């Protein structure tokens, strides 16, 4: 199951995702600035921010428990692990069979649980508020995500992401109505899970509306840098999951070095489009009131379930 | 077997040891030290032995034995097979941890009370063992009732409180409703042939409609004990009433004997090799299971009493187990035993997992209660500083019940999902598209559970005490004692072992499946499953390797830590929390348990019965109050209670209290019998 080129691919992909993730965030920010008629920040700004944060002194509250100290590392580890599971550049990676789509959703849930716990650790009112809102969004987004993935799992008869992508990438070109439903649902989940407009605004610190920023209010310096980095990897991972499910063409097989440049180019092109699309969505939409978020997400959940039912109905 | 006793004799011996321990604690009357130092640890040792014997039983052919006890011509029959062996292992291993904990927990108990608790506690354990060993309906019912009664007396340990007497009465009432249904079910299976051994019941050829009646009776009867809706009402009352180790026993093990009974009667006595299990029954179980799951977790989310909250989570987890069982029945009913066995394995594995992590959580709740005297989450806060070890074990339990990898709750929910994903093999289009909907229910419940345990852990252990230091016992709360910690450590280790090495348990449960249905998992699955890989159907379709997962996540987390350490200057300052420019913040402004549940009450408003009092604008002493009730009380329990009261008040008219009237009744009865019966 594991061979030297396979392992080389695995390490290459994991390192690539970790290093490239801030670039994607920079690209989305740049696109958004253009769309909003502002002068765009540098593409590399997220890297400068990380470097700046890593150079600062960390500040802890007096009451901080080990959970608070360890959560940034756990978050970073979870996202790094997710980056190893998703077939970003190649399918058939040696680590892939260790965790399927359900485990992938589990990794994100683990990260969410720890970040919510860390937010409540200091005992400020904003931390609890953020944790409550984050879990409110999570409990609807997580099943919607799982149902989206199950639709793809039913089509390919497997819960292995790598097998799913293999099946979908090498099929005859055909329109699956079930996948169309799933794609819309997935997009909605992506926006919610990554704290994007219309569910949350990544650039706000307004206490009435913030979700994700309330969670990490107490963090500073290296811990904040790790969390920001993990958030960037999460966005990258979600986008590549979407690409893997709904536009998998061009992905390489593990160990096939000759296909790698093409896979890189395809991935870069698709991510550039997806990032621009995200910026467009964030420019066109306004943020929803908090209690419209459950409605937004239950729509996503219903769409995903509908997609799954469509699969059974169309197949007969 | 050589020097080892046969598993059946050994299990009997363990049950005997529990009974002896129960009685022996009484002899040096009033000596609590004996009960604490010897009775509970000895009971724990016996539990470990029982676990080993159960493990051995799974791999051996069934054994039987007849005891020269019972009524004349009606001896007790005993039998162990893989199913009983699996549950004996569950009983032994989980009770071992709880008994060790109990030895520490009851350290301040008065001696008279403690000897009584020890008596009831060990009789309770022995009766559960006999429920699992029984091979005839007679012994089964005797053991079942002993179990109900001994646990009833444990629930009302603090019987001077009226609320606890009420909880005990409710428990006893529903337990007996269930027992009547089980008795009737055995009656239907028996069909008037005079032989109550399980062999005879198994051999009975039932009409399909009578088989369905037997199924419904068994489902109702065992469901009452397991706590499925709408028969769950006793759980959130009785679990908080009992002392914490007893809550752990009841929630961890006793409600699992109901699952045992359900599997035994439905899959073995009614269905079994003959394939009598119908898919329609499976749909009933699935619908009730889905309702139980969602209802349990949604009500858990709005509780602020820690033990009540955990009790509602037991309701939820019973629902998850029922989902697995229902899928098994649907698949077997449609003639796909390999997929059916997967559902059965998922259900039984979740039974074991829930016993371990729920036992752990109840013990953790007990430790909090012990050192702070608190059960209300709204008063807690910051316990992780005073009780770091309890906090650590409780965190493991919380992560396990939230179905997060790589702990054990995740594995059984993963298996349940895999069973649901087998739906493509079914012929019936409606059922095929319904099955994934039940998986969606499970996904929703899993995410809600995570939310609920963020609430529990965040409110109780994290943050700061909500009351000022002189009014709260929290700043002085000490950690759990050593015996309590060993008990929790044992169960926490169980969460890891069951989570990291599920394959050996999968193979064990496969044997249970083979012994019940004659079929097992597909060959691909068995070939693919090494110690490293968990493969329910075939490699490439689905696989999960908890060990690799765990190693990688620990490795990357440590790597991130080391890299930061390597390249970072490492300066740290401590200061007050950031007050966002508002320096008047107090710990009272933290979220409370009720505040945390507010979005859920908002989103799922219609399912709760809420009584909310808001302060008016002119109130000089504004008060806000909120009471959330279980709707089942109002549409089911209270009407039934009123009807029962009405009927008994009418029957009471017969009782005039004069002897001549009663003699007249006897006379009329006699005449009627002479006329009609002859």
mmCIF file with all atom_site columns, N, CA, C and O in Angstrom, chain A residues 54-58 60-63 97-98 100 117 120-121 123 125 132 158-160 218 222 305 316, chain B residues 385 414 421 432 436-437 462-464 540-541 543 545 568-569 571 573-576 578 589-591:
data_model
loop_
_atom_site.group_PDB
_atom_site.id
_atom_site.type_symbol
_atom_site.label_atom_id
_atom_site.label_alt_id
_atom_site.label_comp_id
_atom_site.label_asym_id
_atom_site.label_entity_id
_atom_site.label_seq_id
_atom_site.pdbx_PDB_ins_code
_atom_site.Cartn_x
_atom_site.Cartn_y
_atom_site.Cartn_z
_atom_site.occupancy
_atom_site.B_iso_or_equiv
_atom_site.pdbx_formal_charge
_atom_site.auth_seq_id
_atom_site.auth_comp_id
_atom_site.auth_asym_id
_atom_site.auth_atom_id
_atom_site.pdbx_PDB_model_num
ATOM 1   N N  . UNK A 1 54  ? 4.676   36.025 14.871  1.00 0.00 ? 54  UNK A N  1
ATOM 2   C CA . UNK A 1 54  ? 5.650   35.104 15.477  1.00 0.00 ? 54  UNK A CA 1
ATOM 3   C C  . UNK A 1 54  ? 6.747   35.855 16.218  1.00 0.00 ? 54  UNK A C  1
ATOM 4   O O  . UNK A 1 54  ? 7.429   35.276 17.056  1.00 0.00 ? 54  UNK A O  1
ATOM 5   N N  . UNK A 1 55  ? 6.942   37.125 15.887  1.00 0.00 ? 55  UNK A N  1
ATOM 6   C CA . UNK A 1 55  ? 8.016   37.862 16.556  1.00 0.00 ? 55  UNK A CA 1
ATOM 7   C C  . UNK A 1 55  ? 7.573   38.574 17.818  1.00 0.00 ? 55  UNK A C  1
ATOM 8   O O  . UNK A 1 55  ? 8.392   39.127 18.529  1.00 0.00 ? 55  UNK A O  1
ATOM 9   N N  . UNK A 1 56  ? 6.280   38.561 18.095  1.00 0.00 ? 56  UNK A N  1
ATOM 10  C CA . UNK A 1 56  ? 5.796   39.300 19.259  1.00 0.00 ? 56  UNK A CA 1
ATOM 11  C C  . UNK A 1 56  ? 5.883   38.460 20.528  1.00 0.00 ? 56  UNK A C  1
ATOM 12  O O  . UNK A 1 56  ? 6.022   37.241 20.478  1.00 0.00 ? 56  UNK A O  1
ATOM 13  N N  . UNK A 1 57  ? 5.724   39.124 21.659  1.00 0.00 ? 57  UNK A N  1
ATOM 14  C CA . UNK A 1 57  ? 5.653   38.415 22.934  1.00 0.00 ? 57  UNK A CA 1
ATOM 15  C C  . UNK A 1 57  ? 4.238   37.905 23.143  1.00 0.00 ? 57  UNK A C  1
ATOM 16  O O  . UNK A 1 57  ? 3.282   38.647 22.928  1.00 0.00 ? 57  UNK A O  1
ATOM 17  N N  . UNK A 1 58  ? 4.121   36.660 23.607  1.00 0.00 ? 58  UNK A N  1
ATOM 18  C CA . UNK A 1 58  ? 2.800   36.106 23.873  1.00 0.00 ? 58  UNK A CA 1
ATOM 19  C C  . UNK A 1 58  ? 2.285   36.634 25.212  1.00 0.00 ? 58  UNK A C  1
ATOM 20  O O  . UNK A 1 58  ? 3.050   36.812 26.148  1.00 0.00 ? 58  UNK A O  1
ATOM 21  N N  . UNK A 1 60  ? -0.630  35.800 28.138  1.00 0.00 ? 60  UNK A N  1
ATOM 22  C CA . UNK A 1 60  ? -1.653  34.887 28.649  1.00 0.00 ? 60  UNK A CA 1
ATOM 23  C C  . UNK A 1 60  ? -2.430  35.569 29.737  1.00 0.00 ? 60  UNK A C  1
ATOM 24  O O  . UNK A 1 60  ? -1.879  36.373 30.489  1.00 0.00 ? 60  UNK A O  1
ATOM 25  N N  . UNK A 1 61  ? -3.712  35.206 29.865  1.00 0.00 ? 61  UNK A N  1
ATOM 26  C CA . UNK A 1 61  ? -4.451  35.633 31.047  1.00 0.00 ? 61  UNK A CA 1
ATOM 27  C C  . UNK A 1 61  ? -3.949  34.813 32.237  1.00 0.00 ? 61  UNK A C  1
ATOM 28  O O  . UNK A 1 61  ? -3.434  33.712 32.071  1.00 0.00 ? 61  UNK A O  1
ATOM 29  N N  . UNK A 1 62  ? -4.101  35.382 33.447  1.00 0.00 ? 62  UNK A N  1
ATOM 30  C CA . UNK A 1 62  ? -3.584  34.689 34.633  1.00 0.00 ? 62  UNK A CA 1
ATOM 31  C C  . UNK A 1 62  ? -4.213  33.318 34.806  1.00 0.00 ? 62  UNK A C  1
ATOM 32  O O  . UNK A 1 62  ? -3.575  32.390 35.285  1.00 0.00 ? 62  UNK A O  1
ATOM 33  N N  . UNK A 1 63  ? -5.466  33.190 34.430  1.00 0.00 ? 63  UNK A N  1
ATOM 34  C CA . UNK A 1 63  ? -6.189  31.958 34.720  1.00 0.00 ? 63  UNK A CA 1
ATOM 35  C C  . UNK A 1 63  ? -6.064  30.902 33.625  1.00 0.00 ? 63  UNK A C  1
ATOM 36  O O  . UNK A 1 63  ? -6.705  29.863 33.705  1.00 0.00 ? 63  UNK A O  1
ATOM 37  N N  . UNK A 1 97  ? -6.073  5.824  3.154   1.00 0.00 ? 97  UNK A N  1
ATOM 38  C CA . UNK A 1 97  ? -6.992  4.809  3.708   1.00 0.00 ? 97  UNK A CA 1
ATOM 39  C C  . UNK A 1 97  ? -7.158  4.899  5.219   1.00 0.00 ? 97  UNK A C  1
ATOM 40  O O  . UNK A 1 97  ? -8.083  4.315  5.765   1.00 0.00 ? 97  UNK A O  1
ATOM 41  N N  . UNK A 1 98  ? -6.277  5.623  5.909   1.00 0.00 ? 98  UNK A N  1
ATOM 42  C CA . UNK A 1 98  ? -6.383  5.686  7.370   1.00 0.00 ? 98  UNK A CA 1
ATOM 43  C C  . UNK A 1 98  ? -7.569  6.518  7.813   1.00 0.00 ? 98  UNK A C  1
ATOM 44  O O  . UNK A 1 98  ? -8.012  6.394  8.949   1.00 0.00 ? 98  UNK A O  1
ATOM 45  N N  . UNK A 1 100 ? -11.320 8.229  6.259   1.00 0.00 ? 100 UNK A N  1
ATOM 46  C CA . UNK A 1 100 ? -12.215 8.479  5.133   1.00 0.00 ? 100 UNK A CA 1
ATOM 47  C C  . UNK A 1 100 ? -12.975 9.788  5.366   1.00 0.00 ? 100 UNK A C  1
ATOM 48  O O  . UNK A 1 100 ? -12.607 10.570 6.241   1.00 0.00 ? 100 UNK A O  1
ATOM 49  N N  . UNK A 1 117 ? -13.759 25.229 23.364  1.00 0.00 ? 117 UNK A N  1
ATOM 50  C CA . UNK A 1 117 ? -13.358 25.068 24.765  1.00 0.00 ? 117 UNK A CA 1
ATOM 51  C C  . UNK A 1 117 ? -12.343 26.127 25.155  1.00 0.00 ? 117 UNK A C  1
ATOM 52  O O  . UNK A 1 117 ? -12.418 26.723 26.237  1.00 0.00 ? 117 UNK A O  1
ATOM 53  N N  . UNK A 1 120 ? -13.817 29.404 26.010  1.00 0.00 ? 120 UNK A N  1
ATOM 54  C CA . UNK A 1 120 ? -14.497 29.525 27.294  1.00 0.00 ? 120 UNK A CA 1
ATOM 55  C C  . UNK A 1 120 ? -13.529 29.469 28.461  1.00 0.00 ? 120 UNK A C  1
ATOM 56  O O  . UNK A 1 120 ? -13.921 29.641 29.610  1.00 0.00 ? 120 UNK A O  1
ATOM 57  N N  . UNK A 1 121 ? -12.269 29.203 28.172  1.00 0.00 ? 121 UNK A N  1
ATOM 58  C CA . UNK A 1 121 ? -11.321 28.926 29.246  1.00 0.00 ? 121 UNK A CA 1
ATOM 59  C C  . UNK A 1 121 ? -11.050 30.135 30.118  1.00 0.00 ? 121 UNK A C  1
ATOM 60  O O  . UNK A 1 121 ? -10.937 30.015 31.337  1.00 0.00 ? 121 UNK A O  1
ATOM 61  N N  . UNK A 1 123 ? -12.900 32.767 30.644  1.00 0.00 ? 123 UNK A N  1
ATOM 62  C CA . UNK A 1 123 ? -14.036 33.210 31.421  1.00 0.00 ? 123 UNK A CA 1
ATOM 63  C C  . UNK A 1 123 ? -14.419 34.656 31.165  1.00 0.00 ? 123 UNK A C  1
ATOM 64  O O  . UNK A 1 123 ? -14.872 35.344 32.066  1.00 0.00 ? 123 UNK A O  1
ATOM 65  N N  . UNK A 1 125 ? -16.938 37.259 28.862  1.00 0.00 ? 125 UNK A N  1
ATOM 66  C CA . UNK A 1 125 ? -18.253 37.032 28.267  1.00 0.00 ? 125 UNK A CA 1
ATOM 67  C C  . UNK A 1 125 ? -18.165 36.841 26.757  1.00 0.00 ? 125 UNK A C  1
ATOM 68  O O  . UNK A 1 125 ? -18.959 36.120 26.185  1.00 0.00 ? 125 UNK A O  1
ATOM 69  N N  . UNK A 1 132 ? -20.579 29.658 21.889  1.00 0.00 ? 132 UNK A N  1
ATOM 70  C CA . UNK A 1 132 ? -21.976 29.278 21.681  1.00 0.00 ? 132 UNK A CA 1
ATOM 71  C C  . UNK A 1 132 ? -22.355 29.445 20.223  1.00 0.00 ? 132 UNK A C  1
ATOM 72  O O  . UNK A 1 132 ? -22.971 28.579 19.613  1.00 0.00 ? 132 UNK A O  1
ATOM 73  N N  . UNK A 1 158 ? -18.141 4.214  -2.209  1.00 0.00 ? 158 UNK A N  1
ATOM 74  C CA . UNK A 1 158 ? -17.012 4.173  -1.286  1.00 0.00 ? 158 UNK A CA 1
ATOM 75  C C  . UNK A 1 158 ? -17.008 5.436  -0.444  1.00 0.00 ? 158 UNK A C  1
ATOM 76  O O  . UNK A 1 158 ? -17.439 6.496  -0.899  1.00 0.00 ? 158 UNK A O  1
ATOM 77  N N  . UNK A 1 159 ? -16.516 5.321  0.796   1.00 0.00 ? 159 UNK A N  1
ATOM 78  C CA . UNK A 1 159 ? -16.358 6.533  1.594   1.00 0.00 ? 159 UNK A CA 1
ATOM 79  C C  . UNK A 1 159 ? -14.913 7.012  1.600   1.00 0.00 ? 159 UNK A C  1
ATOM 80  O O  . UNK A 1 159 ? -14.577 7.932  2.326   1.00 0.00 ? 159 UNK A O  1
ATOM 81  N N  . UNK A 1 160 ? -14.061 6.379  0.821   1.00 0.00 ? 160 UNK A N  1
ATOM 82  C CA . UNK A 1 160 ? -12.689 6.851  0.715   1.00 0.00 ? 160 UNK A CA 1
ATOM 83  C C  . UNK A 1 160 ? -12.644 8.035  -0.239  1.00 0.00 ? 160 UNK A C  1
ATOM 84  O O  . UNK A 1 160 ? -13.031 7.905  -1.393  1.00 0.00 ? 160 UNK A O  1
ATOM 85  N N  . UNK A 1 218 ? -8.704  36.181 22.911  1.00 0.00 ? 218 UNK A N  1
ATOM 86  C CA . UNK A 1 218 ? -7.686  36.192 23.958  1.00 0.00 ? 218 UNK A CA 1
ATOM 87  C C  . UNK A 1 218 ? -6.304  35.785 23.451  1.00 0.00 ? 218 UNK A C  1
ATOM 88  O O  . UNK A 1 218 ? -5.349  35.810 24.199  1.00 0.00 ? 218 UNK A O  1
ATOM 89  N N  . UNK A 1 222 ? 2.435   34.083 18.937  1.00 0.00 ? 222 UNK A N  1
ATOM 90  C CA . UNK A 1 222 ? 2.625   32.820 18.218  1.00 0.00 ? 222 UNK A CA 1
ATOM 91  C C  . UNK A 1 222 ? 1.351   31.993 18.199  1.00 0.00 ? 222 UNK A C  1
ATOM 92  O O  . UNK A 1 222 ? 1.059   31.305 17.218  1.00 0.00 ? 222 UNK A O  1
ATOM 93  N N  . UNK A 1 305 ? -29.575 16.511 1.593   1.00 0.00 ? 305 UNK A N  1
ATOM 94  C CA . UNK A 1 305 ? -30.414 15.310 1.703   1.00 0.00 ? 305 UNK A CA 1
ATOM 95  C C  . UNK A 1 305 ? -31.178 15.089 0.411   1.00 0.00 ? 305 UNK A C  1
ATOM 96  O O  . UNK A 1 305 ? -31.300 13.968 -0.091  1.00 0.00 ? 305 UNK A O  1
ATOM 97  N N  . UNK A 1 316 ? -33.168 4.832  -9.971  1.00 0.00 ? 316 UNK A N  1
ATOM 98  C CA . UNK A 1 316 ? -34.281 3.915  -10.120 1.00 0.00 ? 316 UNK A CA 1
ATOM 99  C C  . UNK A 1 316 ? -34.440 2.939  -8.995  1.00 0.00 ? 316 UNK A C  1
ATOM 100 O O  . UNK A 1 316 ? -33.678 2.651  -8.194  1.00 0.00 ? 316 UNK A O  1
ATOM 101 N N  . UNK B 2 385 ? -9.028  24.175 37.710  1.00 0.00 ? 385 UNK B N  1
ATOM 102 C CA . UNK B 2 385 ? -7.886  24.595 38.522  1.00 0.00 ? 385 UNK B CA 1
ATOM 103 C C  . UNK B 2 385 ? -7.823  23.830 39.834  1.00 0.00 ? 385 UNK B C  1
ATOM 104 O O  . UNK B 2 385 ? -6.755  23.457 40.270  1.00 0.00 ? 385 UNK B O  1
ATOM 105 N N  . UNK B 2 414 ? -19.152 5.605  13.342  1.00 0.00 ? 414 UNK B N  1
ATOM 106 C CA . UNK B 2 414 ? -18.607 5.358  12.004  1.00 0.00 ? 414 UNK B CA 1
ATOM 107 C C  . UNK B 2 414 ? -19.183 4.067  11.444  1.00 0.00 ? 414 UNK B C  1
ATOM 108 O O  . UNK B 2 414 ? -19.610 4.007  10.281  1.00 0.00 ? 414 UNK B O  1
ATOM 109 N N  . UNK B 2 421 ? -24.813 3.204  4.821   1.00 0.00 ? 421 UNK B N  1
ATOM 110 C CA . UNK B 2 421 ? -24.363 3.368  3.432   1.00 0.00 ? 421 UNK B CA 1
ATOM 111 C C  . UNK B 2 421 ? -24.494 2.075  2.628   1.00 0.00 ? 421 UNK B C  1
ATOM 112 O O  . UNK B 2 421 ? -24.320 2.086  1.413   1.00 0.00 ? 421 UNK B O  1
ATOM 113 N N  . UNK B 2 432 ? -34.840 2.083  0.780   1.00 0.00 ? 432 UNK B N  1
ATOM 114 C CA . UNK B 2 432 ? -33.470 2.398  0.405   1.00 0.00 ? 432 UNK B CA 1
ATOM 115 C C  . UNK B 2 432 ? -33.196 3.884  0.540   1.00 0.00 ? 432 UNK B C  1
ATOM 116 O O  . UNK B 2 432 ? -32.125 4.298  0.965   1.00 0.00 ? 432 UNK B O  1
ATOM 117 N N  . UNK B 2 436 ? -30.661 6.405  4.457   1.00 0.00 ? 436 UNK B N  1
ATOM 118 C CA . UNK B 2 436 ? -29.699 7.507  4.657   1.00 0.00 ? 436 UNK B CA 1
ATOM 119 C C  . UNK B 2 436 ? -30.267 8.648  5.485   1.00 0.00 ? 436 UNK B C  1
ATOM 120 O O  . UNK B 2 436 ? -29.506 9.378  6.119   1.00 0.00 ? 436 UNK B O  1
ATOM 121 N N  . UNK B 2 437 ? -31.605 8.802  5.503   1.00 0.00 ? 437 UNK B N  1
ATOM 122 C CA . UNK B 2 437 ? -32.173 9.854  6.340   1.00 0.00 ? 437 UNK B CA 1
ATOM 123 C C  . UNK B 2 437 ? -31.904 9.579  7.809   1.00 0.00 ? 437 UNK B C  1
ATOM 124 O O  . UNK B 2 437 ? -31.682 10.495 8.602   1.00 0.00 ? 437 UNK B O  1
ATOM 125 N N  . UNK B 2 462 ? -14.126 25.080 32.867  1.00 0.00 ? 462 UNK B N  1
ATOM 126 C CA . UNK B 2 462 ? -13.350 26.220 32.385  1.00 0.00 ? 462 UNK B CA 1
ATOM 127 C C  . UNK B 2 462 ? -13.951 27.513 32.915  1.00 0.00 ? 462 UNK B C  1
ATOM 128 O O  . UNK B 2 462 ? -14.913 27.506 33.672  1.00 0.00 ? 462 UNK B O  1
ATOM 129 N N  . UNK B 2 463 ? -13.397 28.621 32.508  1.00 0.00 ? 463 UNK B N  1
ATOM 130 C CA . UNK B 2 463 ? -13.892 29.910 32.973  1.00 0.00 ? 463 UNK B CA 1
ATOM 131 C C  . UNK B 2 463 ? -13.541 30.146 34.433  1.00 0.00 ? 463 UNK B C  1
ATOM 132 O O  . UNK B 2 463 ? -12.572 29.593 34.949  1.00 0.00 ? 463 UNK B O  1
ATOM 133 N N  . UNK B 2 464 ? -14.344 30.996 35.091  1.00 0.00 ? 464 UNK B N  1
ATOM 134 C CA . UNK B 2 464 ? -14.093 31.318 36.492  1.00 0.00 ? 464 UNK B CA 1
ATOM 135 C C  . UNK B 2 464 ? -15.348 31.031 37.303  1.00 0.00 ? 464 UNK B C  1
ATOM 136 O O  . UNK B 2 464 ? -16.449 31.018 36.745  1.00 0.00 ? 464 UNK B O  1
ATOM 137 N N  . UNK B 2 540 ? -10.866 -0.174 0.177   1.00 0.00 ? 540 UNK B N  1
ATOM 138 C CA . UNK B 2 540 ? -11.202 0.604  -1.018  1.00 0.00 ? 540 UNK B CA 1
ATOM 139 C C  . UNK B 2 540 ? -12.608 1.146  -0.924  1.00 0.00 ? 540 UNK B C  1
ATOM 140 O O  . UNK B 2 540 ? -12.890 2.216  -1.419  1.00 0.00 ? 540 UNK B O  1
ATOM 141 N N  . UNK B 2 541 ? -13.521 0.387  -0.251  1.00 0.00 ? 541 UNK B N  1
ATOM 142 C CA . UNK B 2 541 ? -14.855 0.950  -0.024  1.00 0.00 ? 541 UNK B CA 1
ATOM 143 C C  . UNK B 2 541 ? -14.838 1.834  1.211   1.00 0.00 ? 541 UNK B C  1
ATOM 144 O O  . UNK B 2 541 ? -15.365 2.929  1.189   1.00 0.00 ? 541 UNK B O  1
ATOM 145 N N  . UNK B 2 543 ? -12.368 2.306  4.961   1.00 0.00 ? 543 UNK B N  1
ATOM 146 C CA . UNK B 2 543 ? -11.401 1.816  5.933   1.00 0.00 ? 543 UNK B CA 1
ATOM 147 C C  . UNK B 2 543 ? -11.067 2.961  6.865   1.00 0.00 ? 543 UNK B C  1
ATOM 148 O O  . UNK B 2 543 ? -11.262 4.126  6.536   1.00 0.00 ? 543 UNK B O  1
ATOM 149 N N  . UNK B 2 545 ? -8.120  3.728  10.121  1.00 0.00 ? 545 UNK B N  1
ATOM 150 C CA . UNK B 2 545 ? -7.060  3.203  10.964  1.00 0.00 ? 545 UNK B CA 1
ATOM 151 C C  . UNK B 2 545 ? -6.833  4.154  12.119  1.00 0.00 ? 545 UNK B C  1
ATOM 152 O O  . UNK B 2 545 ? -6.122  5.151  11.991  1.00 0.00 ? 545 UNK B O  1
ATOM 153 N N  . UNK B 2 568 ? 11.208  30.253 17.699  1.00 0.00 ? 568 UNK B N  1
ATOM 154 C CA . UNK B 2 568 ? 10.514  31.334 18.371  1.00 0.00 ? 568 UNK B CA 1
ATOM 155 C C  . UNK B 2 568 ? 11.292  31.729 19.605  1.00 0.00 ? 568 UNK B C  1
ATOM 156 O O  . UNK B 2 568 ? 11.902  30.890 20.269  1.00 0.00 ? 568 UNK B O  1
ATOM 157 N N  . UNK B 2 569 ? 11.236  33.020 19.966  1.00 0.00 ? 569 UNK B N  1
ATOM 158 C CA . UNK B 2 569 ? 12.063  33.464 21.098  1.00 0.00 ? 569 UNK B CA 1
ATOM 159 C C  . UNK B 2 569 ? 11.528  32.981 22.435  1.00 0.00 ? 569 UNK B C  1
ATOM 160 O O  . UNK B 2 569 ? 12.276  32.880 23.395  1.00 0.00 ? 569 UNK B O  1
ATOM 161 N N  . UNK B 2 571 ? 9.203   34.233 24.617  1.00 0.00 ? 571 UNK B N  1
ATOM 162 C CA . UNK B 2 571 ? 8.864   35.132 25.725  1.00 0.00 ? 571 UNK B CA 1
ATOM 163 C C  . UNK B 2 571 ? 7.360   35.094 25.974  1.00 0.00 ? 571 UNK B C  1
ATOM 164 O O  . UNK B 2 571 ? 6.562   35.117 25.048  1.00 0.00 ? 571 UNK B O  1
ATOM 165 N N  . UNK B 2 573 ? 4.230   36.746 28.659  1.00 0.00 ? 573 UNK B N  1
ATOM 166 C CA . UNK B 2 573 ? 3.825   37.618 29.752  1.00 0.00 ? 573 UNK B CA 1
ATOM 167 C C  . UNK B 2 573 ? 2.466   37.176 30.256  1.00 0.00 ? 573 UNK B C  1
ATOM 168 O O  . UNK B 2 573 ? 1.682   36.589 29.509  1.00 0.00 ? 573 UNK B O  1
ATOM 169 N N  . UNK B 2 574 ? 2.184   37.464 31.508  1.00 0.00 ? 574 UNK B N  1
ATOM 170 C CA . UNK B 2 574 ? 0.853   37.161 32.046  1.00 0.00 ? 574 UNK B CA 1
ATOM 171 C C  . UNK B 2 574 ? 0.168   38.458 32.400  1.00 0.00 ? 574 UNK B C  1
ATOM 172 O O  . UNK B 2 574 ? 0.810   39.378 32.905  1.00 0.00 ? 574 UNK B O  1
ATOM 173 N N  . UNK B 2 575 ? -1.121  38.512 32.133  1.00 0.00 ? 575 UNK B N  1
ATOM 174 C CA . UNK B 2 575 ? -1.842  39.728 32.485  1.00 0.00 ? 575 UNK B CA 1
ATOM 175 C C  . UNK B 2 575 ? -3.312  39.370 32.716  1.00 0.00 ? 575 UNK B C  1
ATOM 176 O O  . UNK B 2 575 ? -3.693  38.209 32.618  1.00 0.00 ? 575 UNK B O  1
ATOM 177 N N  . UNK B 2 576 ? -4.115  40.366 33.026  1.00 0.00 ? 576 UNK B N  1
ATOM 178 C CA . UNK B 2 576 ? -5.554  40.134 33.153  1.00 0.00 ? 576 UNK B CA 1
ATOM 179 C C  . UNK B 2 576 ? -6.137  39.885 31.771  1.00 0.00 ? 576 UNK B C  1
ATOM 180 O O  . UNK B 2 576 ? -5.573  40.307 30.772  1.00 0.00 ? 576 UNK B O  1
ATOM 181 N N  . UNK B 2 578 ? -8.304  40.404 28.502  1.00 0.00 ? 578 UNK B N  1
ATOM 182 C CA . UNK B 2 578 ? -8.601  41.642 27.817  1.00 0.00 ? 578 UNK B CA 1
ATOM 183 C C  . UNK B 2 578 ? -10.072 41.989 28.046  1.00 0.00 ? 578 UNK B C  1
ATOM 184 O O  . UNK B 2 578 ? -10.960 41.165 27.818  1.00 0.00 ? 578 UNK B O  1
ATOM 185 N N  . UNK B 2 589 ? -20.768 37.676 34.456  1.00 0.00 ? 589 UNK B N  1
ATOM 186 C CA . UNK B 2 589 ? -21.144 37.977 33.077  1.00 0.00 ? 589 UNK B CA 1
ATOM 187 C C  . UNK B 2 589 ? -20.780 36.854 32.113  1.00 0.00 ? 589 UNK B C  1
ATOM 188 O O  . UNK B 2 589 ? -21.003 36.986 30.916  1.00 0.00 ? 589 UNK B O  1
ATOM 189 N N  . UNK B 2 590 ? -20.198 35.763 32.616  1.00 0.00 ? 590 UNK B N  1
ATOM 190 C CA . UNK B 2 590 ? -19.912 34.642 31.731  1.00 0.00 ? 590 UNK B CA 1
ATOM 191 C C  . UNK B 2 590 ? -21.210 33.977 31.294  1.00 0.00 ? 590 UNK B C  1
ATOM 192 O O  . UNK B 2 590 ? -22.234 34.108 31.954  1.00 0.00 ? 590 UNK B O  1
ATOM 193 N N  . UNK B 2 591 ? -21.114 33.224 30.225  1.00 0.00 ? 591 UNK B N  1
ATOM 194 C CA . UNK B 2 591 ? -22.252 32.417 29.804  1.00 0.00 ? 591 UNK B CA 1
ATOM 195 C C  . UNK B 2 591 ? -22.638 31.445 30.903  1.00 0.00 ? 591 UNK B C  1
ATOM 196 O O  . UNK B 2 591 ? -21.774 30.883 31.566  1.00 0.00 ? 591 UNK B O  1
#
